[in-house]
Structure formats: structure tokens, C-alpha cells
Amino acid sequence: MSGRSGITSAIEQAASLLEQADALIVAAGAGMGVDSGLPDFRGREGFWRAYPALRESGIDFYSIASPAAFVSAPERARGFYGHRLALYRKTVPHSGFELLKQWGERLPNGLSVFTSNVDGQFQQAGFDPSQVHECHGSIHHLQCLEPCCAAIWQANDFQPEVDELHCRLLNPTPVCPHCGGLARPNVLMFDDWGWIGQRTAAQASRQEAWLSKVKRPVVIELGAGTAIPSVRHFSQRVIHEFGGRLIRINPNECGVLTRLDVGLPMGAATGLAAIEKALGTGRVEFDIN
Ligand SMILES: [Zn+2]
């Protein structure tokens, strides 16, 4: 079997899994946003291409994405998160989001999303917020840096103005309405002991309640590598606990554990469009070039 016909049959198998399922679980990692033009922070070079101002001082993703950075270099940390907030607000989600939404709406028990991305792209694409579990929180929400209390509030009133050349926030940073101290994004950072997890915990229990009702779930996992394994752990748990099947779409490391599951070595938007073509017809004309 050639590589191409192997991929073609894998796409047909993925479409057939989706047609037999009663519920869709979307499990998305960092690679999901790449097709919408969002930067990929994996690897120092990739990170510095997106944030050239940080290359000069040798600041990598791990050191700026931490509560300590808000204390040691607050203007830079606020510039970094302010830039990302503005970027995610203006990003148009790629066509794969709409396909997932349509497929989920056709299934008897609908869909639910698990994502390690803090960018709010599923809500931006029109997904019902009650269907989304953001395991690392959301950049569109704020909390106290200290934190003085467990409050989480929306970042809607904050319109960041960023000097991109120097990665600096130019306008006043949001403050905590409870103590007047500095606010920070409600995202789980590295070495983060102050993250308020209540909003995410509420999303998680809503998702668990939904999962307990589904019978034949199919998980479509997108752009989730092994470096930050939260999404893969979630997919595997759904398979084991709820008897689901897995469609893993990722340019690399797309291997799956059983022949009943499917791995597609491609980007999210390409993989989803290919499955859409195969749905209904049961056949696919797919050119990997
Ligand atoms: Zn506070």
C-alpha cells in the first residue's frame, strides 16, 4: 500500500468513525491555531520569530510566561500578554472550526471541546462557551497577581497598546478591583502557584457530566504534540473510560494505539477538510501535495 492510498483509506475510516458516533469531542493543542496564522511557540527559534524583541535579551517562552516575569520585568510581561490578547481578538479562526461545529450539531449528543489553548478561538468561531473546557485557562479573563482572592473577571475593558519593537505595554495595566494590586491573565503559566483554577474547574465538571451521558464518542485530536501532554492525556482517558475512538490529526507524532483509531499526518485545517470531503460519499480524492 503506498503512502497516498494509506492516507486515503485513513481519511475514509475517520469519516466513517464520525458517522457512527453519537458525540464529538474536540481535543485541541497548539497546532490547532497555526492554520489561522497564529504563531507556534514550540522551540526557541519559533518563539523568537514571533517575538523578535525578546531574542536580544535571550528571553524564551518559559521565562516570560511565568508569574515571576510580572514581578521581575513587569512591562515586558504585560507587553507580551497584551500583544497576544490583541492578536487573538483579531484572529479569524480557520475553516476547520466551522466544520467541527457543523459535525457536532448533527450528532445526537452534540459536541464538547477540550483545549490547552488560552486564545479563545473556539468561542470566537461561534462555539457555545458552555461546550468549551480550557484546561490552561483563558487570556480573555483576568485575576489578581497576588492573588488576594479567587475572583476572575473578563478582560473586555482592557484594550492593550503595545510597543512591539520593545515588547512593552504602553497604556496602564489592569488592576485588581478588590485590592488595587496588579492584575494578570487567568492562564496557567510555568511555575505558577497563583493561578485561580475555579473557572476551568467549572468547565471541567460540566464536561464530565456531559461525557457521562454519551454512548459512542469520537475524539478528534488536533495539533497536540507530546511536549505538553495535557491534551493527549485527555484523549486517552476518554477512549479508556468512555469507550470512544480517536482521530489524531497532527503533522508529526500522529501514531495511534489500535487499528480502530486513525492517525492523519497533516495540519488541522487540511485534515478536517479532507474528512468533510469523505463524509457522505464514503470516498475521497485526496492529494497530499
Ligand atoms: Zn487583588
mmCIF file of C-alpha atoms and ligand atoms in Angstrom:
data_model
loop_
_atom_site.group_PDB
_atom_site.id
_atom_site.type_symbol
_atom_site.label_atom_id
_atom_site.label_comp_id
_atom_site.label_asym_id
_atom_site.label_seq_id
_atom_site.Cartn_x
_atom_site.Cartn_y
_atom_site.Cartn_z
ATOM 1 C CA MET A 1 0.000 0.000 0.000
ATOM 2 C CA SER A 2 1.506 3.309 -0.990
ATOM 3 C CA GLY A 3 1.658 6.260 1.382
ATOM 4 C CA ARG A 4 -1.025 8.059 -0.536
ATOM 5 C CA SER A 5 -3.566 5.223 -0.602
ATOM 6 C CA GLY A 6 -2.823 4.615 3.100
ATOM 7 C CA ILE A 7 -3.747 8.186 3.851
ATOM 8 C CA THR A 8 -6.822 7.994 1.649
ATOM 9 C CA SER A 9 -8.149 4.969 3.481
ATOM 10 C CA ALA A 10 -7.329 6.583 6.828
ATOM 11 C CA ILE A 11 -9.426 9.613 5.859
ATOM 12 C CA GLU A 12 -12.309 7.350 4.822
ATOM 13 C CA GLN A 13 -12.006 5.497 8.124
ATOM 14 C CA ALA A 14 -12.068 8.808 10.010
ATOM 15 C CA ALA A 15 -15.252 9.854 8.177
ATOM 16 C CA SER A 16 -16.834 6.507 8.986
ATOM 17 C CA LEU A 17 -15.937 6.833 12.708
ATOM 18 C CA LEU A 18 -17.587 10.227 12.738
ATOM 19 C CA GLU A 19 -20.734 8.901 11.039
ATOM 20 C CA GLN A 20 -21.071 6.111 13.620
ATOM 21 C CA ALA A 21 -20.506 8.321 16.669
ATOM 22 C CA ASP A 22 -23.226 9.803 18.873
ATOM 23 C CA ALA A 23 -21.000 12.579 20.207
ATOM 24 C CA LEU A 24 -17.937 14.534 19.130
ATOM 25 C CA ILE A 25 -15.126 15.531 21.443
ATOM 26 C CA VAL A 26 -12.677 18.035 20.021
ATOM 27 C CA ALA A 27 -9.294 17.945 21.768
ATOM 28 C CA ALA A 28 -7.077 20.786 20.574
ATOM 29 C CA GLY A 29 -3.449 21.701 21.201
ATOM 30 C CA ALA A 30 -1.178 24.498 19.992
ATOM 31 C CA GLY A 31 -1.109 23.223 16.390
ATOM 32 C CA MET A 32 -4.830 23.997 16.003
ATOM 33 C CA GLY A 33 -4.146 27.736 15.817
ATOM 34 C CA VAL A 34 -1.290 27.576 13.314
ATOM 35 C CA ASP A 35 -3.641 27.364 10.314
ATOM 36 C CA SER A 36 -5.341 30.574 11.486
ATOM 37 C CA GLY A 37 -1.930 32.247 11.266
ATOM 38 C CA LEU A 38 -1.154 32.148 14.998
ATOM 39 C CA PRO A 39 2.495 31.732 15.995
ATOM 40 C CA ASP A 40 3.753 28.410 17.271
ATOM 41 C CA PHE A 41 5.720 28.898 20.493
ATOM 42 C CA ARG A 42 7.328 25.454 20.425
ATOM 43 C CA GLY A 43 11.073 25.775 20.039
ATOM 44 C CA ARG A 44 13.109 28.877 20.873
ATOM 45 C CA GLU A 45 13.559 29.942 17.248
ATOM 46 C CA GLY A 46 9.847 29.747 16.520
ATOM 47 C CA PHE A 47 9.123 31.787 19.613
ATOM 48 C CA TRP A 48 11.685 34.458 18.742
ATOM 49 C CA ARG A 49 10.385 34.763 15.184
ATOM 50 C CA ALA A 50 7.055 35.773 16.728
ATOM 51 C CA TYR A 51 8.677 37.981 19.412
ATOM 52 C CA PRO A 52 11.956 39.306 17.969
ATOM 53 C CA ALA A 53 12.207 41.894 20.772
ATOM 54 C CA LEU A 54 12.810 39.042 23.220
ATOM 55 C CA ARG A 55 15.559 37.380 21.178
ATOM 56 C CA GLU A 56 18.068 40.082 22.002
ATOM 57 C CA SER A 57 17.787 39.532 25.739
ATOM 58 C CA GLY A 58 17.574 35.748 25.331
ATOM 59 C CA ILE A 59 14.111 35.601 26.944
ATOM 60 C CA ASP A 60 12.309 32.396 25.955
ATOM 61 C CA PHE A 61 8.662 31.376 26.294
ATOM 62 C CA TYR A 62 9.253 29.582 29.603
ATOM 63 C CA SER A 63 10.781 32.592 31.296
ATOM 64 C CA ILE A 64 8.288 35.207 30.117
ATOM 65 C CA ALA A 65 5.206 33.015 30.581
ATOM 66 C CA SER A 66 5.563 32.937 34.358
ATOM 67 C CA PRO A 67 4.224 34.965 37.293
ATOM 68 C CA ALA A 68 7.845 35.758 38.230
ATOM 69 C CA ALA A 69 8.191 37.748 34.979
ATOM 70 C CA PHE A 70 5.313 40.010 36.114
ATOM 71 C CA VAL A 71 7.444 40.867 39.159
ATOM 72 C CA SER A 72 10.972 40.994 37.690
ATOM 73 C CA ALA A 73 10.156 42.592 34.307
ATOM 74 C CA PRO A 74 6.524 43.714 34.528
ATOM 75 C CA GLU A 75 6.460 45.971 31.459
ATOM 76 C CA ARG A 76 7.794 43.192 29.265
ATOM 77 C CA ALA A 77 5.444 40.535 30.665
ATOM 78 C CA ARG A 78 2.470 42.879 30.192
ATOM 79 C CA GLY A 79 3.667 43.704 26.690
ATOM 80 C CA PHE A 80 3.853 40.013 25.833
ATOM 81 C CA TYR A 81 0.388 39.172 27.154
ATOM 82 C CA GLY A 82 -1.105 42.434 25.887
ATOM 83 C CA HIS A 83 0.156 41.667 22.393
ATOM 84 C CA ARG A 84 -1.241 38.154 22.493
ATOM 85 C CA LEU A 85 -4.634 39.347 23.749
ATOM 86 C CA ALA A 86 -4.904 41.860 20.885
ATOM 87 C CA LEU A 87 -3.701 39.252 18.368
ATOM 88 C CA TYR A 88 -6.217 36.593 19.456
ATOM 89 C CA ARG A 89 -9.049 39.119 19.386
ATOM 90 C CA LYS A 90 -8.439 39.986 15.765
ATOM 91 C CA THR A 91 -7.634 36.464 14.531
ATOM 92 C CA VAL A 92 -10.220 34.809 12.281
ATOM 93 C CA PRO A 93 -10.453 31.074 13.097
ATOM 94 C CA HIS A 94 -9.692 28.815 10.086
ATOM 95 C CA SER A 95 -12.407 26.867 8.262
ATOM 96 C CA GLY A 96 -11.793 23.693 10.290
ATOM 97 C CA PHE A 97 -13.552 25.242 13.306
ATOM 98 C CA GLU A 98 -16.791 25.621 11.337
ATOM 99 C CA LEU A 99 -16.612 22.013 10.090
ATOM 100 C CA LEU A 100 -16.227 20.713 13.652
ATOM 101 C CA LYS A 101 -19.185 22.809 14.770
ATOM 102 C CA GLN A 102 -21.387 21.508 11.929
ATOM 103 C CA TRP A 103 -20.430 17.862 12.540
ATOM 104 C CA GLY A 104 -21.097 18.194 16.255
ATOM 105 C CA GLU A 105 -24.509 19.749 15.654
ATOM 106 C CA ARG A 106 -25.536 16.744 13.525
ATOM 107 C CA LEU A 107 -24.760 14.173 16.248
ATOM 108 C CA PRO A 108 -27.463 13.126 18.750
ATOM 109 C CA ASN A 109 -25.427 14.217 21.788
ATOM 110 C CA GLY A 110 -23.638 17.142 20.169
ATOM 111 C CA LEU A 111 -20.073 18.133 20.919
ATOM 112 C CA SER A 112 -17.703 19.268 23.606
ATOM 113 C CA VAL A 113 -14.260 20.883 23.354
ATOM 114 C CA PHE A 114 -11.134 20.313 25.443
ATOM 115 C CA THR A 115 -8.330 22.741 24.620
ATOM 116 C CA SER A 116 -4.948 23.639 26.075
ATOM 117 C CA ASN A 117 -5.039 26.881 24.097
ATOM 118 C CA VAL A 118 -5.775 30.051 26.042
ATOM 119 C CA ASP A 119 -6.661 32.022 22.894
ATOM 120 C CA GLY A 120 -10.476 31.760 22.992
ATOM 121 C CA GLN A 121 -10.586 30.738 19.326
ATOM 122 C CA PHE A 122 -13.448 28.241 19.760
ATOM 123 C CA GLN A 123 -15.698 30.924 21.258
ATOM 124 C CA GLN A 124 -14.506 33.297 18.519
ATOM 125 C CA ALA A 125 -15.605 30.682 15.942
ATOM 126 C CA GLY A 126 -19.116 30.628 17.430
ATOM 127 C CA PHE A 127 -18.916 27.604 19.730
ATOM 128 C CA ASP A 128 -21.221 27.828 22.731
ATOM 129 C CA PRO A 129 -18.951 28.789 25.684
ATOM 130 C CA SER A 130 -20.705 26.141 27.777
ATOM 131 C CA GLN A 131 -19.261 23.485 25.424
ATOM 132 C CA VAL A 132 -15.638 24.516 25.983
ATOM 133 C CA HIS A 133 -13.150 23.359 28.625
ATOM 134 C CA GLU A 134 -9.974 25.478 28.609
ATOM 135 C CA CYS A 135 -7.599 23.383 30.730
ATOM 136 C CA HIS A 136 -4.952 26.119 30.932
ATOM 137 C CA GLY A 137 -7.408 28.983 31.393
ATOM 138 C CA SER A 138 -8.152 31.930 29.118
ATOM 139 C CA ILE A 139 -6.233 35.058 28.175
ATOM 140 C CA HIS A 140 -9.598 36.830 27.813
ATOM 141 C CA HIS A 141 -10.000 36.673 31.598
ATOM 142 C CA LEU A 142 -8.030 38.346 34.377
ATOM 143 C CA GLN A 143 -7.246 37.664 38.026
ATOM 144 C CA CYS A 144 -5.240 39.293 40.811
ATOM 145 C CA LEU A 145 -1.463 38.731 40.516
ATOM 146 C CA GLU A 146 -1.084 38.335 44.285
ATOM 147 C CA PRO A 147 -3.775 36.804 44.340
ATOM 148 C CA CYS A 148 -5.788 38.493 47.093
ATOM 149 C CA CYS A 149 -8.946 36.456 46.351
ATOM 150 C CA ALA A 150 -10.375 33.916 43.915
ATOM 151 C CA ALA A 151 -12.078 36.461 41.629
ATOM 152 C CA ILE A 152 -11.840 36.044 37.846
ATOM 153 C CA TRP A 153 -13.209 38.713 35.532
ATOM 154 C CA GLN A 154 -13.417 39.329 31.780
ATOM 155 C CA ALA A 155 -10.661 41.333 30.080
ATOM 156 C CA ASN A 156 -13.152 43.099 27.761
ATOM 157 C CA ASP A 157 -12.427 46.571 29.139
ATOM 158 C CA PHE A 158 -8.684 46.210 28.589
ATOM 159 C CA GLN A 159 -7.509 47.440 25.168
ATOM 160 C CA PRO A 160 -3.749 46.840 25.161
ATOM 161 C CA GLU A 161 -1.477 49.215 23.280
ATOM 162 C CA VAL A 162 1.875 47.551 22.740
ATOM 163 C CA ASP A 163 5.235 48.798 21.521
ATOM 164 C CA GLU A 164 6.044 45.631 19.573
ATOM 165 C CA LEU A 165 9.613 46.672 18.841
ATOM 166 C CA HIS A 166 10.416 46.554 22.556
ATOM 167 C CA CYS A 167 7.598 44.265 23.728
ATOM 168 C CA ARG A 168 6.300 46.879 26.170
ATOM 169 C CA LEU A 169 2.757 47.740 27.221
ATOM 170 C CA LEU A 170 2.187 51.471 26.670
ATOM 171 C CA ASN A 171 -1.132 52.026 28.407
ATOM 172 C CA PRO A 172 -1.988 51.387 32.066
ATOM 173 C CA THR A 173 -2.133 47.765 33.103
ATOM 174 C CA PRO A 174 -5.424 46.431 34.525
ATOM 175 C CA VAL A 175 -5.642 46.335 38.301
ATOM 176 C CA CYS A 176 -7.463 44.021 40.679
ATOM 177 C CA PRO A 177 -10.838 45.585 41.601
ATOM 178 C CA HIS A 178 -10.610 44.009 45.062
ATOM 179 C CA CYS A 179 -7.169 45.115 46.316
ATOM 180 C CA GLY A 180 -5.958 47.606 43.698
ATOM 181 C CA GLY A 181 -2.881 45.463 43.016
ATOM 182 C CA LEU A 182 -1.743 44.320 39.584
ATOM 183 C CA ALA A 183 -3.922 42.009 37.542
ATOM 184 C CA ARG A 184 -2.644 39.192 35.299
ATOM 185 C CA PRO A 185 -4.210 36.900 32.701
ATOM 186 C CA ASN A 186 -6.106 33.925 34.127
ATOM 187 C CA VAL A 187 -3.872 31.482 32.255
ATOM 188 C CA LEU A 188 -1.820 28.707 33.804
ATOM 189 C CA MET A 189 1.809 29.786 33.349
ATOM 190 C CA PHE A 190 5.033 27.947 34.112
ATOM 191 C CA ASP A 191 5.958 27.689 37.821
ATOM 192 C CA ASP A 192 2.559 29.148 38.549
ATOM 193 C CA TRP A 193 1.329 28.734 42.132
ATOM 194 C CA GLY A 194 -1.094 31.653 42.000
ATOM 195 C CA TRP A 195 -3.337 30.632 39.108
ATOM 196 C CA ILE A 196 -7.015 30.689 40.052
ATOM 197 C CA GLY A 197 -8.478 27.482 38.617
ATOM 198 C CA GLN A 198 -12.161 27.814 39.560
ATOM 199 C CA ARG A 199 -13.418 28.880 36.131
ATOM 200 C CA THR A 200 -11.591 25.971 34.463
ATOM 201 C CA ALA A 201 -12.783 23.565 37.178
ATOM 202 C CA ALA A 202 -16.401 24.561 36.493
ATOM 203 C CA GLN A 203 -15.858 23.938 32.766
ATOM 204 C CA ALA A 204 -14.316 20.541 33.592
ATOM 205 C CA SER A 205 -17.238 19.381 35.729
ATOM 206 C CA ARG A 206 -19.727 20.483 33.054
ATOM 207 C CA GLN A 207 -17.775 18.444 30.508
ATOM 208 C CA GLU A 208 -17.608 15.377 32.784
ATOM 209 C CA ALA A 209 -21.392 15.491 33.277
ATOM 210 C CA TRP A 210 -21.864 15.604 29.501
ATOM 211 C CA LEU A 211 -19.358 12.771 28.937
ATOM 212 C CA SER A 212 -21.211 10.520 31.366
ATOM 213 C CA LYS A 213 -24.245 10.635 29.040
ATOM 214 C CA VAL A 214 -22.587 9.845 25.707
ATOM 215 C CA LYS A 215 -22.501 6.301 24.276
ATOM 216 C CA ARG A 216 -20.195 6.241 21.262
ATOM 217 C CA PRO A 217 -17.912 9.270 21.446
ATOM 218 C CA VAL A 218 -15.325 10.024 18.797
ATOM 219 C CA VAL A 219 -12.398 12.223 19.765
ATOM 220 C CA ILE A 220 -10.856 14.399 17.072
ATOM 221 C CA GLU A 221 -7.480 15.452 18.448
ATOM 222 C CA LEU A 222 -5.800 18.326 16.628
ATOM 223 C CA GLY A 223 -2.304 19.779 16.782
ATOM 224 C CA ALA A 224 -1.423 18.198 20.117
ATOM 225 C CA GLY A 225 2.159 17.015 20.469
ATOM 226 C CA THR A 226 3.821 15.122 23.287
ATOM 227 C CA ALA A 227 5.835 18.079 24.700
ATOM 228 C CA ILE A 228 2.901 19.468 26.726
ATOM 229 C CA PRO A 229 0.814 16.315 27.092
ATOM 230 C CA SER A 230 -2.432 17.578 28.719
ATOM 231 C CA VAL A 231 -4.481 17.157 25.541
ATOM 232 C CA ARG A 232 -3.156 13.676 24.736
ATOM 233 C CA HIS A 233 -3.820 12.522 28.285
ATOM 234 C CA PHE A 234 -7.379 13.761 27.984
ATOM 235 C CA SER A 235 -7.945 11.963 24.639
ATOM 236 C CA GLN A 236 -6.595 8.686 26.011
ATOM 237 C CA ARG A 237 -8.762 8.943 29.105
ATOM 238 C CA VAL A 238 -11.916 9.441 27.028
ATOM 239 C CA ILE A 239 -11.028 6.356 24.979
ATOM 240 C CA HIS A 240 -10.412 4.226 28.064
ATOM 241 C CA GLU A 241 -13.227 5.449 30.274
ATOM 242 C CA PHE A 242 -15.971 6.073 27.765
ATOM 243 C CA GLY A 243 -15.135 3.550 25.046
ATOM 244 C CA GLY A 244 -14.567 6.143 22.375
ATOM 245 C CA ARG A 245 -12.470 6.112 19.210
ATOM 246 C CA LEU A 246 -9.688 8.515 18.296
ATOM 247 C CA ILE A 247 -8.900 10.510 15.149
ATOM 248 C CA ARG A 248 -5.486 12.088 15.738
ATOM 249 C CA ILE A 249 -4.561 14.860 13.287
ATOM 250 C CA ASN A 250 -1.027 16.175 13.653
ATOM 251 C CA PRO A 251 1.805 16.684 11.121
ATOM 252 C CA ASN A 252 4.144 14.708 13.418
ATOM 253 C CA GLU A 253 3.643 12.032 16.066
ATOM 254 C CA CYS A 254 0.201 11.041 14.798
ATOM 255 C CA GLY A 255 0.513 7.349 15.710
ATOM 256 C CA VAL A 256 -2.482 5.682 17.411
ATOM 257 C CA LEU A 257 -2.654 2.620 19.647
ATOM 258 C CA THR A 258 -5.215 0.450 17.807
ATOM 259 C CA ARG A 259 -6.271 -0.212 14.216
ATOM 260 C CA LEU A 260 -9.740 1.052 15.067
ATOM 261 C CA ASP A 261 -8.304 4.522 15.637
ATOM 262 C CA VAL A 262 -6.933 6.814 12.936
ATOM 263 C CA GLY A 263 -3.810 8.966 12.651
ATOM 264 C CA LEU A 264 -3.600 11.614 9.925
ATOM 265 C CA PRO A 265 -0.146 13.161 9.366
ATOM 266 C CA MET A 266 -1.285 16.657 8.407
ATOM 267 C CA GLY A 267 -2.295 20.048 9.699
ATOM 268 C CA ALA A 268 -5.683 20.652 11.329
ATOM 269 C CA ALA A 269 -7.398 22.593 8.529
ATOM 270 C CA THR A 270 -6.200 20.177 5.814
ATOM 271 C CA GLY A 271 -7.184 17.077 7.778
ATOM 272 C CA LEU A 272 -10.646 18.359 8.639
ATOM 273 C CA ALA A 273 -11.337 19.468 5.059
ATOM 274 C CA ALA A 274 -10.307 16.006 3.824
ATOM 275 C CA ILE A 275 -12.708 14.289 6.250
ATOM 276 C CA GLU A 276 -15.515 16.628 5.152
ATOM 277 C CA LYS A 277 -14.976 15.544 1.549
ATOM 278 C CA ALA A 278 -15.181 11.878 2.532
ATOM 279 C CA LEU A 279 -18.359 12.287 4.603
ATOM 280 C CA GLY A 280 -21.477 11.108 2.837
ATOM 281 C CA THR A 281 -19.659 9.758 -0.214
ATOM 282 C CA GLY A 282 -17.511 7.313 1.757
ATOM 283 C CA ARG A 283 -14.796 8.005 -0.786
ATOM 284 C CA VAL A 284 -12.148 10.638 -1.005
ATOM 285 C CA GLU A 285 -9.949 12.108 -3.670
ATOM 286 C CA PHE A 286 -7.069 13.461 -1.675
ATOM 287 C CA ASP A 287 -3.818 14.841 -2.952
ATOM 288 C CA ILE A 288 -1.212 15.058 -0.224
ATOM 289 C CA ASN A 289 0.725 17.571 -2.271
HETATM 290 ZN ZN ZN B 1 -6.256 41.618 44.400
#
